[in-house]
Coordinates of C-alpha atoms and ligand atoms in Angstrom, one line a residue:
M1 CA -25.0 -26.1 28.0
D2 CA -25.2 -28.3 24.9
K3 CA -22.2 -28.8 22.7
L4 CA -21.8 -30.1 19.1
L5 CA -19.2 -32.8 18.3
I6 CA -18.2 -32.9 14.6
T7 CA -15.8 -35.4 12.9
G8 CA -14.4 -33.7 9.8
G9 CA -13.5 -35.0 6.4
I10 CA -16.8 -36.4 5.0
P11 CA -18.1 -34.9 1.7
L12 CA -21.8 -34.1 2.1
S13 CA -24.3 -35.8 -0.2
G14 CA -28.1 -36.2 -0.3
E15 CA -31.0 -33.8 -0.1
I16 CA -32.7 -31.9 2.7
R17 CA -35.7 -29.5 3.0
I18 CA -35.1 -25.8 3.8
S19 CA -37.2 -24.3 6.5
G20 CA -39.2 -21.0 6.6
A21 CA -37.2 -17.8 7.0
K22 CA -36.5 -16.8 10.6
N23 CA -36.2 -13.1 9.6
A24 CA -39.6 -13.2 7.9
A25 CA -41.3 -15.2 10.6
L26 CA -40.4 -12.7 13.4
P27 CA -41.8 -9.5 11.8
I28 CA -44.9 -11.4 10.5
L29 CA -45.7 -12.8 13.9
A30 CA -45.3 -9.3 15.3
A31 CA -47.7 -8.0 12.6
T32 CA -50.5 -10.2 13.9
L33 CA -50.8 -7.5 16.6
L34 CA -52.2 -5.2 13.9
A35 CA -55.2 -7.4 12.9
E36 CA -58.6 -7.3 14.5
T37 CA -59.3 -11.0 13.6
S38 CA -57.2 -14.1 13.8
S39 CA -54.2 -14.7 11.6
Y40 CA -52.8 -18.1 10.5
V41 CA -49.1 -18.3 9.8
N42 CA -47.6 -21.4 8.1
N43 CA -44.1 -22.7 7.3
V44 CA -42.8 -21.2 10.6
P45 CA -39.3 -22.6 11.5
H46 CA -38.8 -24.4 14.8
L47 CA -36.3 -22.0 16.3
Q48 CA -35.6 -20.5 19.7
D49 CA -36.1 -17.0 18.4
V50 CA -39.6 -18.0 17.2
T51 CA -40.4 -19.5 20.6
T52 CA -39.2 -16.2 22.2
M53 CA -41.4 -14.1 20.0
M54 CA -44.4 -16.3 20.8
N55 CA -43.6 -16.0 24.5
L56 CA -43.5 -12.2 24.1
L57 CA -46.8 -12.1 22.2
G58 CA -48.4 -14.5 24.6
R59 CA -47.4 -12.4 27.7
M60 CA -49.1 -9.4 26.0
G61 CA -52.3 -11.3 25.8
V62 CA -52.2 -12.6 22.2
E63 CA -53.9 -15.9 22.0
L64 CA -51.7 -18.4 20.2
I65 CA -52.8 -21.9 19.0
V66 CA -49.9 -23.9 17.6
D67 CA -50.1 -27.3 15.9
E68 CA -47.4 -30.0 15.7
K69 CA -46.0 -28.5 12.4
L70 CA -45.8 -25.1 14.1
N71 CA -48.6 -23.6 12.1
I72 CA -49.6 -20.7 14.3
Q73 CA -53.0 -19.1 14.8
A74 CA -52.8 -15.7 16.5
D75 CA -55.6 -13.5 17.9
S76 CA -54.6 -10.1 19.3
N77 CA -58.1 -9.0 20.4
R78 CA -57.5 -9.5 24.0
V79 CA -54.0 -7.9 24.3
H80 CA -53.8 -6.3 27.8
T81 CA -50.1 -5.5 28.1
F82 CA -48.2 -3.3 25.7
A83 CA -44.8 -4.1 27.0
A84 CA -41.7 -6.1 25.9
P85 CA -39.6 -6.7 29.1
Y86 CA -35.8 -6.6 29.2
E87 CA -35.7 -10.3 30.3
L88 CA -37.1 -11.3 26.8
V89 CA -35.6 -8.5 24.7
K90 CA -32.1 -9.2 25.9
T91 CA -32.4 -12.8 24.5
M92 CA -33.7 -11.6 21.1
R93 CA -33.2 -8.1 19.7
A94 CA -35.9 -8.6 17.1
S95 CA -38.4 -8.2 20.0
V96 CA -38.2 -4.5 19.1
L97 CA -40.5 -5.4 16.1
V98 CA -43.5 -5.2 18.4
L99 CA -42.9 -1.4 18.9
G100 CA -44.5 -0.2 15.6
P101 CA -47.5 -2.6 15.7
L102 CA -48.3 -1.8 19.4
L103 CA -48.2 1.9 18.8
A104 CA -50.3 1.7 15.6
R105 CA -53.0 -0.6 17.0
F106 CA -53.1 0.3 20.7
G107 CA -51.4 3.7 20.9
E108 CA -49.0 2.6 23.6
A109 CA -45.7 0.7 23.9
H110 CA -43.1 0.1 26.6
V111 CA -40.3 -1.8 25.0
S112 CA -36.9 -2.6 26.4
L113 CA -34.0 -1.1 24.4
P114 CA -32.4 -4.1 22.7
G115 CA -28.9 -4.1 23.9
G116 CA -25.9 -4.5 21.6
C117 CA -24.6 -8.0 20.8
A118 CA -21.4 -9.6 19.7
I119 CA -21.5 -8.2 16.2
G120 CA -22.2 -4.6 17.1
S121 CA -23.9 -1.8 19.1
R122 CA -27.1 -2.4 17.1
P123 CA -28.8 1.0 17.8
V124 CA -32.5 1.6 17.1
N125 CA -32.3 5.4 16.7
L126 CA -33.8 5.2 13.2
H127 CA -36.8 3.2 14.4
I128 CA -37.4 6.0 17.1
Q129 CA -36.8 8.9 14.7
G130 CA -39.3 7.5 12.2
L131 CA -42.0 6.8 14.8
T132 CA -41.5 10.3 16.3
A133 CA -42.0 11.8 12.8
M134 CA -45.3 9.9 12.7
G135 CA -46.4 11.7 15.8
A136 CA -45.4 9.3 18.6
D137 CA -44.3 10.8 21.9
I138 CA -41.3 8.7 22.7
Q139 CA -39.2 8.8 25.9
V140 CA -36.0 6.7 26.3
E141 CA -35.2 6.2 29.9
N142 CA -34.0 3.5 32.3
G143 CA -33.2 1.2 29.4
Y144 CA -36.8 1.3 28.0
I145 CA -38.5 3.0 25.0
S146 CA -41.8 4.4 26.3
A147 CA -44.1 5.5 23.4
K148 CA -47.6 6.9 23.2
A149 CA -49.7 8.1 20.3
K150 CA -53.4 9.0 20.1
R151 CA -53.2 8.1 16.4
L152 CA -50.0 8.0 14.3
H153 CA -50.1 10.2 11.2
G154 CA -48.4 9.8 7.8
A155 CA -44.9 11.3 7.3
K156 CA -42.1 11.4 4.7
I157 CA -39.2 9.6 6.3
F158 CA -35.7 9.3 4.9
M159 CA -33.7 6.6 6.7
D160 CA -30.0 7.5 7.0
L161 CA -29.0 3.9 6.8
V162 CA -30.6 0.9 5.2
T163 CA -32.1 -0.9 8.2
V164 CA -34.1 -4.1 7.9
T165 CA -36.1 -4.1 11.1
G166 CA -36.2 -0.3 11.0
T167 CA -38.0 -0.5 7.7
E168 CA -40.2 -3.2 9.0
N169 CA -41.2 -1.4 12.2
L170 CA -42.1 1.9 10.3
M171 CA -43.9 0.0 7.6
M172 CA -46.1 -1.8 10.1
A173 CA -46.8 1.4 12.1
A174 CA -47.7 3.3 8.8
T175 CA -50.4 0.7 7.9
L176 CA -52.8 2.1 10.5
A177 CA -51.6 5.7 10.6
E178 CA -53.8 8.6 9.3
G179 CA -52.7 9.6 5.9
T180 CA -49.8 8.5 3.7
T181 CA -46.2 7.6 4.8
I182 CA -43.3 7.6 2.4
L183 CA -40.2 5.5 3.5
E184 CA -37.1 6.5 1.5
N185 CA -33.9 4.4 1.5
A186 CA -36.0 1.5 2.7
A187 CA -34.5 -2.0 3.0
R188 CA -35.3 -4.4 0.1
E189 CA -34.4 -7.7 1.7
P190 CA -36.8 -10.6 0.7
E191 CA -38.0 -10.8 4.3
V192 CA -39.1 -7.1 4.1
I193 CA -41.0 -8.0 0.9
D194 CA -42.6 -11.0 2.6
L195 CA -43.8 -8.9 5.5
A196 CA -45.2 -6.3 3.0
K197 CA -47.0 -9.0 1.1
C198 CA -48.4 -10.3 4.4
L199 CA -49.6 -6.8 5.5
I200 CA -51.2 -6.3 2.1
S201 CA -53.1 -9.6 2.5
M202 CA -54.4 -8.1 5.8
G203 CA -55.8 -5.1 3.9
A204 CA -52.8 -2.7 4.1
K205 CA -52.2 -0.4 1.2
I206 CA -48.5 -0.5 0.3
E207 CA -46.8 0.5 -3.0
G208 CA -43.2 0.2 -4.1
V209 CA -42.7 -3.3 -2.5
G210 CA -39.2 -4.5 -3.4
S211 CA -37.9 -1.0 -4.1
D212 CA -36.1 1.5 -1.8
T213 CA -39.1 3.8 -1.6
L214 CA -42.3 2.5 0.1
H215 CA -45.6 4.4 -0.1
I216 CA -48.0 3.3 2.7
E217 CA -51.6 4.7 2.8
G218 CA -53.0 4.2 6.3
V219 CA -56.3 2.4 6.7
E220 CA -58.8 2.2 9.6
K221 CA -58.2 -1.4 10.5
L222 CA -56.6 -4.6 9.3
S223 CA -58.0 -8.1 9.2
G224 CA -56.4 -11.5 10.0
T225 CA -54.9 -13.5 7.1
H226 CA -53.5 -16.8 6.1
Y227 CA -49.9 -16.5 5.2
S228 CA -47.0 -18.9 4.5
I229 CA -43.4 -17.8 5.3
L230 CA -40.9 -17.7 2.4
P231 CA -37.9 -20.0 2.5
D232 CA -34.8 -19.1 4.5
R233 CA -32.1 -17.9 2.1
I234 CA -29.4 -17.8 4.7
E235 CA -30.1 -21.4 5.8
T236 CA -30.0 -22.3 2.1
G237 CA -26.7 -20.5 1.6
T238 CA -25.2 -22.1 4.7
Y239 CA -25.8 -25.7 3.5
L240 CA -24.6 -24.8 0.0
V241 CA -21.3 -23.6 1.5
A242 CA -21.1 -26.8 3.6
A243 CA -21.3 -28.9 0.5
A244 CA -18.8 -26.7 -1.4
M245 CA -16.3 -26.9 1.5
T246 CA -16.5 -30.7 1.9
G247 CA -16.4 -31.4 -1.9
G248 CA -19.9 -32.8 -1.8
H249 CA -23.0 -33.0 -3.9
I250 CA -26.4 -31.9 -2.4
K251 CA -29.9 -30.9 -3.4
L252 CA -31.9 -28.4 -1.3
K253 CA -35.7 -28.5 -1.6
D254 CA -38.5 -26.1 -0.6
T255 CA -36.2 -23.1 -1.2
D256 CA -36.1 -20.3 -3.8
P257 CA -32.9 -19.7 -5.8
S258 CA -34.1 -16.2 -6.8
L259 CA -33.6 -15.1 -3.1
L260 CA -29.8 -15.5 -3.1
D261 CA -28.4 -14.5 -6.6
A262 CA -25.3 -12.8 -5.1
V263 CA -24.5 -16.0 -3.1
L264 CA -25.0 -18.3 -6.0
Q265 CA -22.8 -16.1 -8.1
K266 CA -20.0 -16.4 -5.6
L267 CA -20.4 -20.1 -5.3
T268 CA -20.0 -20.4 -9.1
E269 CA -16.8 -18.3 -8.8
I270 CA -15.3 -20.8 -6.3
G271 CA -15.9 -23.6 -8.9
A272 CA -19.2 -25.1 -7.9
Y273 CA -21.5 -26.5 -10.5
I274 CA -25.0 -25.3 -9.7
T275 CA -28.4 -26.2 -11.2
T276 CA -31.7 -24.7 -10.0
G277 CA -35.5 -25.1 -10.4
D278 CA -38.4 -23.0 -9.0
S279 CA -38.0 -24.5 -5.5
W280 CA -34.7 -26.3 -5.5
I281 CA -31.0 -25.8 -5.8
E282 CA -28.4 -28.6 -6.6
L283 CA -24.7 -28.0 -6.0
D284 CA -21.9 -30.3 -7.1
M285 CA -18.3 -29.8 -5.9
R286 CA -17.1 -33.4 -6.0
G287 CA -13.3 -33.8 -6.3
Q288 CA -12.8 -30.1 -6.1
R289 CA -11.1 -27.6 -3.7
P290 CA -12.8 -24.2 -3.6
Q291 CA -11.0 -21.3 -5.3
A292 CA -10.6 -18.3 -3.0
V293 CA -13.2 -15.5 -3.7
D294 CA -13.4 -11.9 -2.5
I295 CA -16.5 -10.8 -0.6
Y296 CA -18.0 -7.4 0.0
T297 CA -21.1 -7.3 2.2
S298 CA -23.8 -4.8 1.5
P299 CA -27.7 -4.5 1.8
Y300 CA -29.8 -6.6 -0.5
P301 CA -29.5 -7.4 -3.4
A302 CA -25.8 -7.3 -2.8
F303 CA -23.9 -10.0 -0.9
P304 CA -25.6 -10.5 2.5
T305 CA -23.7 -9.9 5.8
D306 CA -25.4 -13.0 7.2
M307 CA -23.4 -15.1 4.8
Q308 CA -20.1 -13.4 5.5
A309 CA -19.0 -15.8 8.3
Q310 CA -19.7 -18.8 6.2
F311 CA -17.6 -17.5 3.4
T312 CA -14.8 -16.7 5.8
A313 CA -14.8 -20.4 6.7
L314 CA -14.8 -21.3 3.0
N315 CA -11.9 -19.0 2.1
S316 CA -10.0 -20.5 5.1
I317 CA -9.6 -23.8 3.1
A318 CA -9.7 -22.4 -0.4
D319 CA -6.9 -22.3 -3.0
G320 CA -5.5 -18.8 -3.0
V321 CA -5.8 -15.5 -1.0
A322 CA -9.1 -13.6 -0.6
T323 CA -10.3 -10.4 1.1
I324 CA -13.7 -10.2 3.0
T325 CA -15.0 -6.7 3.7
E326 CA -17.8 -6.3 6.2
T327 CA -19.6 -3.0 5.7
V328 CA -22.8 -3.6 7.6
F329 CA -21.7 -4.4 11.2
E330 CA -18.7 -3.0 13.0
N331 CA -17.6 -6.2 14.8
R332 CA -18.6 -9.2 12.7
F333 CA -15.3 -11.1 12.6
M334 CA -15.5 -12.9 16.0
H335 CA -15.5 -16.2 14.2
A336 CA -12.1 -15.4 12.6
L337 CA -10.5 -15.6 16.0
E338 CA -11.9 -19.1 16.6
L339 CA -11.1 -20.2 13.0
Q340 CA -7.5 -19.1 13.6
R341 CA -7.4 -21.6 16.5
M342 CA -8.2 -24.3 14.0
G343 CA -5.2 -23.2 11.8
A344 CA -6.9 -20.7 9.5
K345 CA -4.5 -18.0 8.2
I346 CA -6.6 -14.8 8.7
R347 CA -5.3 -11.3 9.2
L348 CA -7.8 -8.7 10.3
E349 CA -7.4 -5.1 9.3
G350 CA -10.3 -2.9 10.4
N351 CA -13.4 -4.1 8.6
M352 CA -11.4 -6.4 6.3
A353 CA -10.2 -9.9 6.7
I354 CA -7.3 -11.1 4.5
I355 CA -7.4 -14.9 4.3
K356 CA -4.8 -17.3 2.8
G357 CA -6.4 -20.7 2.3
V358 CA -4.7 -23.7 3.9
P359 CA -5.3 -27.3 2.7
R360 CA -6.6 -28.6 6.0
L361 CA -7.9 -27.1 9.3
Q362 CA -7.2 -28.8 12.6
A363 CA -10.0 -29.8 14.9
A364 CA -10.1 -27.8 18.2
P365 CA -12.5 -26.9 21.0
V366 CA -14.1 -23.6 19.9
M367 CA -16.8 -21.3 21.2
A368 CA -19.8 -19.8 19.3
T369 CA -20.3 -16.1 19.8
D370 CA -23.2 -15.2 17.6
L371 CA -25.6 -16.9 15.3
R372 CA -23.8 -16.9 12.0
A373 CA -20.3 -17.1 13.6
S374 CA -21.4 -20.4 15.1
A375 CA -22.6 -21.6 11.7
S376 CA -19.1 -20.9 10.3
L377 CA -17.5 -23.0 13.1
V378 CA -19.8 -25.9 12.2
L379 CA -18.7 -25.6 8.6
A380 CA -15.0 -25.6 9.7
G381 CA -15.6 -28.6 11.8
L382 CA -17.0 -30.5 8.8
V383 CA -13.6 -30.2 7.0
A384 CA -11.2 -30.2 9.9
D385 CA -8.9 -33.1 10.7
G386 CA -10.3 -34.8 13.8
D387 CA -13.2 -34.1 16.2
T388 CA -14.2 -30.4 16.7
V389 CA -16.3 -29.5 19.8
I390 CA -18.3 -26.3 19.6
E391 CA -19.5 -24.7 22.9
R392 CA -22.4 -22.2 23.5
I393 CA -24.4 -23.7 20.6
Y394 CA -27.6 -22.0 21.9
H395 CA -26.5 -19.3 19.4
I396 CA -27.0 -21.9 16.6
D397 CA -30.4 -23.0 17.9
R398 CA -31.7 -19.5 17.5
G399 CA -31.4 -19.6 13.8
Y400 CA -30.9 -23.1 12.4
E401 CA -33.7 -25.7 12.7
R402 CA -32.4 -29.1 13.8
I403 CA -28.9 -28.4 12.3
E404 CA -27.3 -31.7 13.4
E405 CA -30.3 -33.7 12.0
K406 CA -30.1 -32.0 8.6
L407 CA -26.4 -32.3 8.4
S408 CA -26.6 -36.0 9.5
Q409 CA -29.1 -36.5 6.6
L410 CA -26.4 -35.2 4.3
G411 CA -23.9 -37.8 5.7
A412 CA -22.0 -35.6 8.2
K413 CA -20.7 -37.2 11.4
I414 CA -22.2 -34.7 14.0
R415 CA -23.9 -35.1 17.3
R416 CA -25.2 -32.9 20.1
I417 CA -23.6 -33.5 23.6
R418 CA -26.0 -32.6 26.3
Y419 CA -24.4 -31.3 29.5
Ligands
LIG501 C1 -31.6 -7.6 10.5 O1 -31.0 -7.0 11.7 C2 -31.4 -9.1 10.6 N1 -32.2 -9.5 11.8 C3 -30.0 -9.5 10.8 O2 -29.9 -10.9 10.9 C4 -29.2 -9.0 9.6 O3 -27.8 -9.3 9.9 C5 -29.4 -7.5 9.4 O4 -30.8 -7.2 9.3 C6 -28.7 -7.0 8.2 O5 -29.2 -7.7 7.1 C7 -33.6 -9.7 11.6 O6 -34.1 -9.4 10.6 C8 -34.4 -10.1 12.8 P1 -30.2 -3.4 10.4 P2 -31.3 -5.5 12.0 O7 -31.1 -2.5 11.2 O8 -32.5 -5.0 11.4 C9 -27.4 0.2 11.8 C10 -29.3 -12.9 11.7 O9 -28.1 -13.4 11.7 N2 -28.6 0.7 12.4 O10 -30.5 -3.7 9.0 O11 -31.1 -5.3 13.4 C11 -27.0 -1.1 12.4 O12 -26.2 -0.9 13.6 C12 -29.4 -11.5 12.1 O13 -30.3 -13.5 11.4 C13 -28.6 2.0 13.0 O14 -27.5 2.6 13.1 O15 -30.1 -4.8 11.2 C14 -26.2 -1.8 11.3 O16 -24.9 -1.3 11.3 C15 -28.1 -10.9 12.6 N3 -29.7 2.5 13.6 C16 -26.9 -1.4 10.1 O17 -27.7 -0.2 10.4 C17 -30.9 1.9 13.5 O18 -31.9 2.4 14.0 C18 -27.9 -2.4 9.5 O19 -28.7 -2.9 10.6 C19 -31.0 0.6 12.9 C20 -29.8 0.1 12.3

């Protein structure tokens, strides 16, 4: 079990490249199941979750050719198995994204129910309700979703909650359904838009992209495409917070500032000087301590829940008192318990954290519990007095490409300890 060892107190400086977005790569790789000819997907991040998705597709019979830059060619014409087994789904909930494409293209799917995780129960009832409305016969038994459909048909679906993968699953299923599907209260995250653009490049007919109502007119078949994944806005935000916390000055390349307006607004409020271009963001916080800032998470375009843990770490060392309200997941403050062990003054009251900033955190052995929580512990280690050791960093490897290499490029003193 690898660990990360971080020596705190060094202001970050320099520039790094941002990778492709994990949460766009996963649905777009699943979407290759829909196409009758090969697809080529570029700018895919080197992440454990991507490896898991490729393992899952490969076991179904998708032929994958991958080059050294992780450009992926996928051909789903010899798919022989329409199943996503528990042993893979339990390591990556996003495996549920094969459900819609399998049903739409092959009329059959046998997908393990993705269990809950550290941040919440993570049900998929809205995925199932939508596919049922489209004519699928779905049984949920023995921990599996078993679904069949001669051919899905269009439906008007109102999703009770804004669900990112729920919107993605139903949008993918609707591309090959007979007739028109209307998805109301659809998610508007940039990764949902990227998937929609990819599906349209395959021949799908989708209107309302970027809005909360999607109109999808089913077609007979989809063709393979060449598609490049958009930059990862959460990786971008995480490194910006790292620079802000350490009083540094960094430049991020191959990113897109328009993907994270709410985050950039909050970084400006804490006192950061930010300049941007079409594909870069520069943040200068030299000689400054962050001002405390209140955060309220909500679906896009509001402040993203995936940046909440990072701002909990920032507020832990900021000047002042702040509240952080988590409205998307029911248990997404696990990182607060570990930050408290580093000296953070955090009080939890239901879905709110009240944080009184302290001048310095103390290094401590801490444990990662989920992807973004582990990122917040890395950020805390960058500013803590002494050497912080973070255990269970497999959580980090799921969502951050070569994190110790990128942070080292920015001057951090960080190394991976292999056990
Ligand atoms: C996606 O998860 C992301 N994962 C998450 O990122 C992200 O935190 C989340 O969206 C919110 O932005 C991927 O895209 C692979 P939801 P998803 O369905 O789709 C409830 C990361 O760090 N809900 O939008 O699983 C659900 O419980 C990960 O990269 C239902 O009740 O999240 C939650 O409270 C973590 N029934 C809320 O909706 C359903 O059928 C939003 O969940 C579906 C969702």
